[in-house]
PDB file of C-alpha atoms in Angstrom:
ATOM      1  CA  MET A   6     142.470 120.004 125.644  1.00 43.00           C
ATOM      2  CA  LEU A   7     145.750 118.150 125.088  1.00 45.00           C
ATOM      3  CA  GLY A   8     145.255 115.632 127.893  1.00 46.00           C
ATOM      4  CA  THR A   9     147.491 114.728 130.831  1.00 47.00           C
ATOM      5  CA  PHE A  10     150.444 112.514 131.436  1.00 45.00           C
ATOM      6  CA  SER A  11     151.953 110.896 134.525  1.00 49.00           C
ATOM      7  CA  ALA A  12     155.562 110.903 135.725  1.00 48.00           C
ATOM      8  CA  LEU A  13     156.784 107.815 137.591  1.00 49.00           C
ATOM      9  CA  PRO A  14     160.138 107.308 139.371  1.00 52.00           C
ATOM     10  CA  GLY A  15     162.428 104.730 137.771  1.00 50.00           C
ATOM     11  CA  PRO A  16     165.863 103.307 138.228  1.00 51.00           C
ATOM     12  CA  GLY A  17     167.340 105.625 135.635  1.00 49.00           C
ATOM     13  CA  GLY A  18     165.375 108.734 136.600  1.00 49.00           C
ATOM     14  CA  VAL A  19     161.795 109.861 135.796  1.00 46.00           C
ATOM     15  CA  ILE A  20     159.721 107.839 133.316  1.00 47.00           C
ATOM     16  CA  VAL A  21     156.980 109.783 131.488  1.00 46.00           C
ATOM     17  CA  ASN A  22     153.850 107.675 130.895  1.00 49.00           C
ATOM     18  CA  LEU A  23     151.997 108.846 127.742  1.00 44.00           C
ATOM     19  CA  SER A  24     149.532 105.936 127.630  1.00 53.00           C
ATOM     20  CA  LEU A  25     146.823 107.778 129.592  1.00 52.00           C
ATOM     21  CA  PRO A  26     146.149 110.555 127.008  1.00 60.00           C
ATOM     22  CA  ARG A  27     146.117 108.021 124.181  1.00 60.00           C
ATOM     23  CA  LYS A  28     143.695 105.835 126.102  1.00 58.00           C
ATOM     24  CA  ARG A  29     141.376 108.759 126.754  1.00 66.00           C
ATOM     25  CA  THR A  30     141.527 109.789 123.096  1.00 66.00           C
ATOM     26  CA  LEU A  31     140.633 106.281 122.012  1.00 58.00           C
ATOM     27  CA  LEU A  32     137.729 106.164 124.463  1.00 62.00           C
ATOM     28  CA  ALA A  33     136.474 109.558 123.271  1.00 65.00           C
ATOM     29  CA  TRP A  34     136.587 108.475 119.622  1.00 63.00           C
ATOM     30  CA  HIS A  35     134.832 105.245 120.524  1.00 58.00           C
ATOM     31  CA  ARG A  36     132.119 107.087 122.458  1.00 68.00           C
ATOM     32  CA  TRP A  37     131.356 109.770 119.847  1.00 66.00           C
ATOM     33  CA  THR A  38     131.467 107.317 116.974  1.00 65.00           C
ATOM     34  CA  GLY A  39     128.867 105.256 118.817  1.00 65.00           C
ATOM     35  CA  VAL A  40     126.679 108.331 119.360  1.00 69.00           C
ATOM     36  CA  PHE A  41     126.880 109.217 115.644  1.00 67.00           C
ATOM     37  CA  ALA A  42     126.024 105.703 114.504  1.00 69.00           C
ATOM     38  CA  THR A  43     123.195 105.055 116.980  1.00 78.00           C
ATOM     39  CA  PHE A  44     120.373 106.609 114.950  1.00 79.00           C
ATOM     40  CA  PHE A  45     121.423 104.967 111.701  1.00 78.00           C
ATOM     41  CA  LEU A  46     121.867 101.615 113.415  1.00 78.00           C
ATOM     42  CA  LEU A  47     118.313 101.894 114.709  1.00 83.00           C
ATOM     43  CA  VAL A  48     117.040 102.683 111.185  1.00 84.00           C
ATOM     44  CA  LEU A  49     118.973  99.748 109.733  1.00 82.00           C
ATOM     45  CA  ALA A  50     117.770  97.387 112.458  1.00 84.00           C
ATOM     46  CA  VAL A  51     114.088  98.351 112.358  1.00 89.00           C
ATOM     47  CA  THR A  52     113.812  98.503 108.556  1.00 89.00           C
ATOM     48  CA  GLY A  53     115.770  95.245 108.268  1.00 87.00           C
ATOM     49  CA  ILE A  54     113.327  93.443 110.577  1.00 91.00           C
ATOM     50  CA  VAL A  55     110.341  94.861 108.707  1.00 91.00           C
ATOM     51  CA  LEU A  56     111.773  93.916 105.295  1.00 90.00           C
ATOM     52  CA  ASN A  57     112.429  90.395 106.543  1.00 91.00           C
ATOM     53  CA  HIS A  58     108.664  89.992 107.005  1.00 91.00           C
ATOM     54  CA  THR A  59     107.523  91.591 103.746  1.00 90.00           C
ATOM     55  CA  GLU A  60     105.131  88.795 102.778  1.00 90.00           C
ATOM     56  CA  PHE A  61     103.477  88.647 106.208  1.00 91.00           C
ATOM     57  CA  LEU A  62     103.061  92.437 106.411  1.00 90.00           C
ATOM     58  CA  ARG A  63     102.080  92.668 102.687  1.00 90.00           C
ATOM     59  CA  LEU A  64     104.318  95.671 102.210  1.00 90.00           C
ATOM     60  CA  ASP A  65     104.239  95.358  98.416  1.00 88.00           C
ATOM     61  CA  GLN A  66     100.436  95.614  98.420  1.00 88.00           C
ATOM     62  CA  ILE A  67     100.241  98.853 100.409  1.00 88.00           C
ATOM     63  CA  LYS A  68     100.405 101.921  98.157  1.00 83.00           C
ATOM     64  CA  LEU A  69     101.323 105.388  99.399  1.00 83.00           C
ATOM     65  CA  GLN A  70      99.883 108.600  97.936  1.00 77.00           C
ATOM     66  CA  ASN A  71     101.632 111.063 100.230  1.00 78.00           C
ATOM     67  CA  SER A  72     102.661 114.107  98.179  1.00 73.00           C
ATOM     68  CA  THR A  73     106.125 114.386  99.790  1.00 79.00           C
ATOM     69  CA  ILE A  74     106.950 110.735  99.104  1.00 82.00           C
ATOM     70  CA  LEU A  75     105.556 110.882  95.570  1.00 78.00           C
ATOM     71  CA  LYS A  76     107.825 113.832  94.776  1.00 76.00           C
ATOM     72  CA  ARG A  77     110.845 111.846  95.946  1.00 81.00           C
ATOM     73  CA  TYR A  78     110.015 109.386  93.153  1.00 79.00           C
ATOM     74  CA  GLY A  79     109.252 112.020  90.510  1.00 73.00           C
ATOM     75  CA  MET A  80     105.491 111.512  90.820  1.00 75.00           C
ATOM     76  CA  MET A  81     102.697 114.014  91.355  1.00 75.00           C
ATOM     77  CA  SER A  82     100.003 114.196  94.018  1.00 79.00           C
ATOM     78  CA  LEU A  83      96.285 114.534  93.346  1.00 81.00           C
ATOM     79  CA  LYS A  84      96.458 118.181  94.445  1.00 82.00           C
ATOM     80  CA  GLU A  85      98.467 118.985  91.331  1.00 85.00           C
ATOM     81  CA  ILE A  86      95.750 117.945  88.885  1.00 90.00           C
ATOM     82  CA  ARG A  87      94.024 120.969  87.329  1.00 92.00           C
ATOM     83  CA  SER A  88      91.188 120.674  84.870  1.00 94.00           C
ATOM     84  CA  TYR A  89      89.694 123.360  82.582  1.00 95.00           C
ATOM     85  CA  GLN A  90      86.673 123.387  80.312  1.00 93.00           C
ATOM     86  CA  ILE A  91      87.492 123.447  76.609  1.00 94.00           C
ATOM     87  CA  HIS A  92      85.423 123.042  73.421  1.00 93.00           C
ATOM     88  CA  GLY A  93      82.171 122.970  75.340  1.00 89.00           C
ATOM     89  CA  SER A  94      82.184 119.686  77.243  1.00 90.00           C
ATOM     90  CA  GLU A  95      85.815 118.551  76.930  1.00 93.00           C
ATOM     91  CA  GLN A  96      88.602 118.855  79.501  1.00 94.00           C
ATOM     92  CA  LEU A  97      92.072 120.345  79.312  1.00 95.00           C
ATOM     93  CA  ILE A  98      94.092 118.837  82.166  1.00 94.00           C
ATOM     94  CA  HIS A  99      97.424 119.992  83.535  1.00 94.00           C
ATOM     95  CA  PHE A 100      99.171 117.297  85.553  1.00 90.00           C
ATOM     96  CA  GLY A 101     102.786 117.618  86.637  1.00 81.00           C
ATOM     97  CA  ASP A 102     104.500 119.264  83.693  1.00 86.00           C
ATOM     98  CA  THR A 103     102.179 117.967  80.965  1.00 92.00           C
ATOM     99  CA  LEU A 104      98.985 119.128  79.243  1.00 95.00           C
ATOM    100  CA  TYR A 105      96.305 116.576  78.365  1.00 95.00           C
ATOM    101  CA  TYR A 106      93.178 116.797  76.229  1.00 95.00           C
ATOM    102  CA  ASN A 107      90.839 114.597  78.243  1.00 92.00           C
ATOM    103  CA  GLU A 108      93.224 111.620  78.699  1.00 87.00           C
ATOM    104  CA  GLN A 109      95.196 112.275  75.513  1.00 92.00           C
ATOM    105  CA  LYS A 110      98.660 113.703  76.077  1.00 93.00           C
ATOM    106  CA  ILE A 111      99.309 116.927  74.149  1.00 95.00           C
ATOM    107  CA  VAL A 112     102.706 118.315  75.151  1.00 94.00           C
ATOM    108  CA  LYS A 113     104.858 119.207  78.153  1.00 92.00           C
ATOM    109  CA  GLY A 114     104.182 122.706  79.420  1.00 89.00           C
ATOM    110  CA  ASP A 115     103.136 125.001  82.252  1.00 91.00           C
ATOM    111  CA  TYR A 116      99.569 125.326  83.459  1.00 90.00           C
ATOM    112  CA  PRO A 117      97.400 127.400  81.074  1.00 94.00           C
ATOM    113  CA  LEU A 118      96.867 131.122  81.494  1.00 94.00           C
ATOM    114  CA  SER A 119      94.215 131.380  78.756  1.00 94.00           C
ATOM    115  CA  ILE A 120      92.403 129.168  76.275  1.00 94.00           C
ATOM    116  CA  LEU A 121      91.630 131.041  73.045  1.00 94.00           C
ATOM    117  CA  GLU A 122      89.273 128.966  70.930  1.00 91.00           C
ATOM    118  CA  GLY A 123      88.917 129.468  67.190  1.00 85.00           C
ATOM    119  CA  SER A 124      86.817 127.922  64.433  1.00 83.00           C
ATOM    120  CA  MET A 125      89.685 125.666  63.309  1.00 86.00           C
ATOM    121  CA  LEU A 126      92.433 125.959  65.921  1.00 90.00           C
ATOM    122  CA  THR A 127      92.548 126.576  69.665  1.00 94.00           C
ATOM    123  CA  ALA A 128      95.509 128.291  71.329  1.00 94.00           C
ATOM    124  CA  ILE A 129      96.474 127.249  74.859  1.00 95.00           C
ATOM    125  CA  VAL A 130      98.571 130.084  76.284  1.00 95.00           C
ATOM    126  CA  THR A 131     101.001 129.344  79.131  1.00 95.00           C
ATOM    127  CA  SER A 132     103.653 131.554  80.678  1.00 94.00           C
ATOM    128  CA  HIS A 133     106.341 130.266  78.303  1.00 94.00           C
ATOM    129  CA  SER A 134     104.532 128.822  75.279  1.00 94.00           C
ATOM    130  CA  VAL A 135     101.604 128.989  72.888  1.00 95.00           C
ATOM    131  CA  VAL A 136     100.224 125.531  72.103  1.00 95.00           C
ATOM    132  CA  GLN A 137      97.918 125.137  69.116  1.00 95.00           C
ATOM    133  CA  ILE A 138      95.551 122.155  68.929  1.00 95.00           C
ATOM    134  CA  THR A 139      92.677 121.109  66.672  1.00 94.00           C
ATOM    135  CA  ARG A 140      89.070 120.881  67.791  1.00 91.00           C
ATOM    136  CA  SER A 141      89.664 117.178  68.482  1.00 92.00           C
ATOM    137  CA  GLY A 142      92.692 117.865  70.688  1.00 94.00           C
ATOM    138  CA  GLU A 143      95.491 116.970  68.274  1.00 95.00           C
ATOM    139  CA  LEU A 144      98.704 118.966  68.563  1.00 96.00           C
ATOM    140  CA  VAL A 145      99.409 121.298  65.628  1.00 94.00           C
ATOM    141  CA  GLU A 146     102.322 123.360  66.946  1.00 93.00           C
ATOM    142  CA  SER A 147     103.960 124.382  70.193  1.00 93.00           C
ATOM    143  CA  MET A 148     105.853 127.683  70.179  1.00 91.00           C
ATOM    144  CA  ASN A 149     108.123 128.389  73.132  1.00 92.00           C
ATOM    145  CA  THR A 150     108.958 131.950  74.114  1.00 90.00           C
ATOM    146  CA  ASP A 151     112.563 131.442  73.037  1.00 89.00           C
ATOM    147  CA  GLN A 152     111.151 131.433  69.497  1.00 87.00           C
ATOM    148  CA  LEU A 153     109.123 134.595  70.115  1.00 89.00           C
ATOM    149  CA  PRO A 154     110.046 138.274  70.631  1.00 89.00           C
ATOM    150  CA  PHE A 155     109.469 138.099  74.401  1.00 93.00           C
ATOM    151  CA  THR A 156     110.459 135.948  77.378  1.00 94.00           C
ATOM    152  CA  GLU A 157     107.316 135.547  79.455  1.00 95.00           C
ATOM    153  CA  ILE A 158     103.568 135.753  78.838  1.00 95.00           C
ATOM    154  CA  ILE A 159     101.555 137.319  81.641  1.00 94.00           C
ATOM    155  CA  PHE A 160      98.005 136.812  80.336  1.00 93.00           C
ATOM    156  CA  ALA A 161      96.066 136.769  77.071  1.00 95.00           C
ATOM    157  CA  GLY A 162      92.749 137.936  75.627  1.00 94.00           C
ATOM    158  CA  ARG A 163      91.081 139.332  72.515  1.00 94.00           C
ATOM    159  CA  ASN A 164      90.660 142.825  71.096  1.00 94.00           C
ATOM    160  CA  LYS A 165      87.528 144.247  69.444  1.00 92.00           C
ATOM    161  CA  GLU A 166      88.558 142.660  66.131  1.00 91.00           C
ATOM    162  CA  ASN A 167      88.492 139.299  67.970  1.00 91.00           C
ATOM    163  CA  ASN A 168      92.211 138.778  67.394  1.00 92.00           C
ATOM    164  CA  PRO A 169      94.341 137.224  70.135  1.00 94.00           C
ATOM    165  CA  VAL A 170      96.441 139.644  72.180  1.00 95.00           C
ATOM    166  CA  LEU A 171      99.257 138.641  74.527  1.00 95.00           C
ATOM    167  CA  ARG A 172     100.414 140.744  77.474  1.00 95.00           C
ATOM    168  CA  THR A 173     104.127 139.969  77.865  1.00 96.00           C
ATOM    169  CA  ASP A 174     107.199 141.212  79.684  1.00 95.00           C
ATOM    170  CA  GLU A 175     108.079 143.113  76.480  1.00 94.00           C
ATOM    171  CA  GLY A 176     104.664 144.723  75.999  1.00 95.00           C
ATOM    172  CA  ASP A 177     101.474 143.679  74.169  1.00 96.00           C
ATOM    173  CA  TYR A 178     101.464 141.642  70.966  1.00 96.00           C
ATOM    174  CA  GLU A 179      98.602 140.923  68.571  1.00 95.00           C
ATOM    175  CA  ALA A 180      98.435 137.617  66.698  1.00 92.00           C
ATOM    176  CA  ASP A 181      96.550 136.871  63.520  1.00 88.00           C
ATOM    177  CA  ALA A 182      93.920 134.135  63.381  1.00 80.00           C
ATOM    178  CA  ASP A 183      96.504 131.497  62.374  1.00 81.00           C
ATOM    179  CA  TRP A 184      99.150 132.631  64.889  1.00 85.00           C
ATOM    180  CA  ILE A 185     101.662 133.188  62.083  1.00 84.00           C
ATOM    181  CA  ASP A 186     102.418 136.872  62.686  1.00 88.00           C
ATOM    182  CA  LEU A 187     102.913 138.577  66.043  1.00 92.00           C
ATOM    183  CA  THR A 188     103.042 142.376  65.942  1.00 93.00           C
ATOM    184  CA  PRO A 189     103.300 144.973  68.730  1.00 95.00           C
ATOM    185  CA  TYR A 190      99.843 146.133  69.827  1.00 95.00           C
ATOM    186  CA  LYS A 191      98.584 149.367  71.359  1.00 94.00           C
ATOM    187  CA  GLY A 192      95.028 149.408  72.635  1.00 93.00           C
ATOM    188  CA  ASN A 193      92.533 147.769  74.906  1.00 94.00           C
ATOM    189  CA  PHE A 194      91.575 144.110  74.970  1.00 94.00           C
ATOM    190  CA  LEU A 195      89.478 141.776  77.105  1.00 93.00           C
ATOM    191  CA  ILE A 196      91.005 138.975  79.156  1.00 89.00           C
ATOM    192  CA  GLU A 197      89.272 135.647  78.652  1.00 79.00           C
ATOM    193  CA  PRO A 198      89.034 133.939  82.054  1.00 78.00           C
ATOM    194  CA  LEU A 199      89.599 130.213  82.391  1.00 87.00           C
ATOM    195  CA  SER A 200      86.727 127.991  83.401  1.00 83.00           C
ATOM    196  CA  GLU A 201      88.365 125.655  85.932  1.00 88.00           C
ATOM    197  CA  LEU A 202      86.513 122.447  86.722  1.00 91.00           C
ATOM    198  CA  ASP A 203      86.186 120.984  90.207  1.00 91.00           C
ATOM    199  CA  LEU A 204      87.123 117.337  89.810  1.00 89.00           C
ATOM    200  CA  SER A 205      86.066 114.855  92.450  1.00 89.00           C
ATOM    201  CA  THR A 206      88.655 112.823  94.346  1.00 87.00           C
ATOM    202  CA  ALA A 207      87.545 109.697  92.472  1.00 88.00           C
ATOM    203  CA  GLU A 208      88.097 111.423  89.108  1.00 89.00           C
ATOM    204  CA  LYS A 209      91.548 112.617  90.157  1.00 87.00           C
ATOM    205  CA  GLU A 210      92.485 109.156  91.427  1.00 84.00           C
ATOM    206  CA  ALA A 211      91.355 107.556  88.162  1.00 86.00           C
ATOM    207  CA  PHE A 212      93.383 110.039  86.125  1.00 87.00           C
ATOM    208  CA  SER A 213      96.460 109.653  88.331  1.00 84.00           C
ATOM    209  CA  LYS A 214      96.241 105.852  88.164  1.00 82.00           C
ATOM    210  CA  ARG A 215      96.011 106.043  84.382  1.00 81.00           C
ATOM    211  CA  PHE A 216      99.408 107.763  84.087  1.00 75.00           C
ATOM    212  CA  GLN A 217     101.420 106.847  87.182  1.00 78.00           C
ATOM    213  CA  GLY A 218      99.785 103.787  88.693  1.00 74.00           C
ATOM    214  CA  ASP A 219      98.483 103.393  92.245  1.00 74.00           C
ATOM    215  CA  GLY A 220     101.401 105.199  93.870  1.00 76.00           C
ATOM    216  CA  VAL A 221     104.567 103.955  95.563  1.00 83.00           C
ATOM    217  CA  SER A 222     104.594 100.641  97.418  1.00 88.00           C
ATOM    218  CA  LEU A 223     105.454 100.713 101.112  1.00 90.00           C
ATOM    219  CA  TYR A 224     108.011  97.957 100.445  1.00 90.00           C
ATOM    220  CA  ARG A 225     109.982 100.176  98.064  1.00 89.00           C
ATOM    221  CA  VAL A 226     109.933 103.124 100.468  1.00 90.00           C
ATOM    222  CA  ILE A 227     111.204 101.023 103.395  1.00 90.00           C
ATOM    223  CA  LEU A 228     113.846  99.378 101.187  1.00 90.00           C
ATOM    224  CA  ASP A 229     115.082 102.802 100.025  1.00 89.00           C
ATOM    225  CA  LEU A 230     115.033 104.045 103.638  1.00 88.00           C
ATOM    226  CA  HIS A 231     117.103 101.011 104.643  1.00 87.00           C
ATOM    227  CA  SER A 232     119.734 101.795 102.006  1.00 84.00           C
ATOM    228  CA  GLY A 233     119.498 105.592 102.363  1.00 84.00           C
ATOM    229  CA  ARG A 234     118.371 106.011  98.752  1.00 83.00           C
ATOM    230  CA  LEU A 235     115.130 107.652  99.880  1.00 81.00           C
ATOM    231  CA  PHE A 236     117.138 110.832 100.580  1.00 81.00           C
ATOM    232  CA  GLY A 237     119.308 110.730  97.479  1.00 80.00           C
ATOM    233  CA  ILE A 238     123.084 110.910  97.543  1.00 85.00           C
ATOM    234  CA  GLY A 239     123.035 112.520 100.997  1.00 80.00           C
ATOM    235  CA  GLY A 240     121.153 109.560 102.465  1.00 78.00           C
ATOM    236  CA  ARG A 241     123.452 107.025 100.825  1.00 79.00           C
ATOM    237  CA  THR A 242     126.489 108.923 102.087  1.00 82.00           C
ATOM    238  CA  MET A 243     125.192 108.932 105.663  1.00 78.00           C
ATOM    239  CA  MET A 244     124.512 105.183 105.513  1.00 79.00           C
ATOM    240  CA  ASP A 245     128.037 104.619 104.169  1.00 80.00           C
ATOM    241  CA  LEU A 246     129.461 106.727 107.000  1.00 78.00           C
ATOM    242  CA  SER A 247     127.412 104.798 109.547  1.00 76.00           C
ATOM    243  CA  ALA A 248     128.840 101.542 108.151  1.00 77.00           C
ATOM    244  CA  LEU A 249     132.373 102.962 108.553  1.00 81.00           C
ATOM    245  CA  ALA A 250     131.454 104.045 112.078  1.00 75.00           C
ATOM    246  CA  ILE A 251     130.439 100.483 112.917  1.00 76.00           C
ATOM    247  CA  LEU A 252     133.795  99.235 111.630  1.00 80.00           C
ATOM    248  CA  LEU A 253     135.610 101.833 113.748  1.00 75.00           C
ATOM    249  CA  LEU A 254     133.605 100.778 116.807  1.00 72.00           C
ATOM    250  CA  ILE A 255     134.546  97.155 116.240  1.00 75.00           C
ATOM    251  CA  LEU A 256     138.233  97.935 115.687  1.00 78.00           C
ATOM    252  CA  SER A 257     138.525 100.346 118.624  1.00 70.00           C
ATOM    253  CA  GLY A 258     136.647  97.945 120.883  1.00 70.00           C
ATOM    254  CA  MET A 259     138.870  95.026 119.903  1.00 75.00           C
ATOM    255  CA  SER A 260     141.963  97.190 120.326  1.00 70.00           C
ATOM    256  CA  GLY A 261     140.945  98.169 123.839  1.00 66.00           C
ATOM    257  CA  TRP A 262     140.093  94.577 124.739  1.00 72.00           C
ATOM    258  CA  LEU A 263     143.434  93.260 123.424  1.00 70.00           C
ATOM    259  CA  ARG A 264     145.434  95.887 125.325  1.00 68.00           C
ATOM    260  CA  LYS A 265     143.539  95.091 128.524  1.00 67.00           C
ATOM    261  CA  SER A 266     144.184  91.374 128.010  1.00 67.00           C
ATOM    262  CA  LYS A 267     147.922  91.999 127.542  1.00 64.00           C
ATOM    263  CA  ARG A 268     148.099  94.042 130.754  1.00 61.00           C
ATOM    264  CA  LYS A 269     146.349  91.270 132.688  1.00 59.00           C
ATOM    265  CA  THR A 270     148.737  88.698 131.217  1.00 64.00           C
ATOM    266  CA  LYS A 271     151.771  90.760 132.246  1.00 57.00           C
ATOM    267  CA  GLY A 272     150.309  91.328 135.690  1.00 57.00           C
ATOM    268  CA  ASN A 273     149.803  87.608 136.262  1.00 56.00           C
ATOM    269  CA  ALA A 274     153.284  86.709 135.017  1.00 53.00           C
ATOM    270  CA  PRO A 275     155.586  85.398 137.821  1.00 55.00           C
TER     271      PRO A 275
END
């Protein structure tokens, strides 16, 4: 809609008044800018008040373990801790993108598909790697699938000769006892199932605290919400736009007030 204009009679003919459409446009911009900024102004106001009373509310002492919030900070929730029995009474733990032997970090990798124990070395088979460790959990070698004749490992087991066999996207491969040679394999083999352990919540919390602390403080979350950083570059951009919207509201409001004041002054002039 282009708006309307008024025609008024004058001493020299008809005078076209274009101030009405411009006034309506200004009011529309003022109104919709205010609507856009309302939510963000509320967030800024509420979080600002809360942050101003951090010590009283003890925001820095309250720790959050919510999985969604933890992911925003690159941290993992307790649900993502998986534990498997290895070497009798020991634990192989997958947490985030890392494998641990008990609480000893081994290497970054996917969760295990199979654990093939040997007299000297144990092979931890994941979808994209074969990790070899000693009986005490020390890393010997980690072979990624980009070093191997296939792209993805589906599962693993042993044949009747007790040699490891890998089922991959390129077929089956047999490995020797030292995992030096991998050759195509034709035949049957048995899958060795994983023995997953059911850790208690207390055990998971202790393990999580060991590697990523108690969680994220409520103070940091509210501070990042206040600045928009909690939602990454999109959140910061929206907060920046809301700040510009506030400036536009101030400028358009002052402009309207000044124009109204000028009209009143002209109307009161003798």
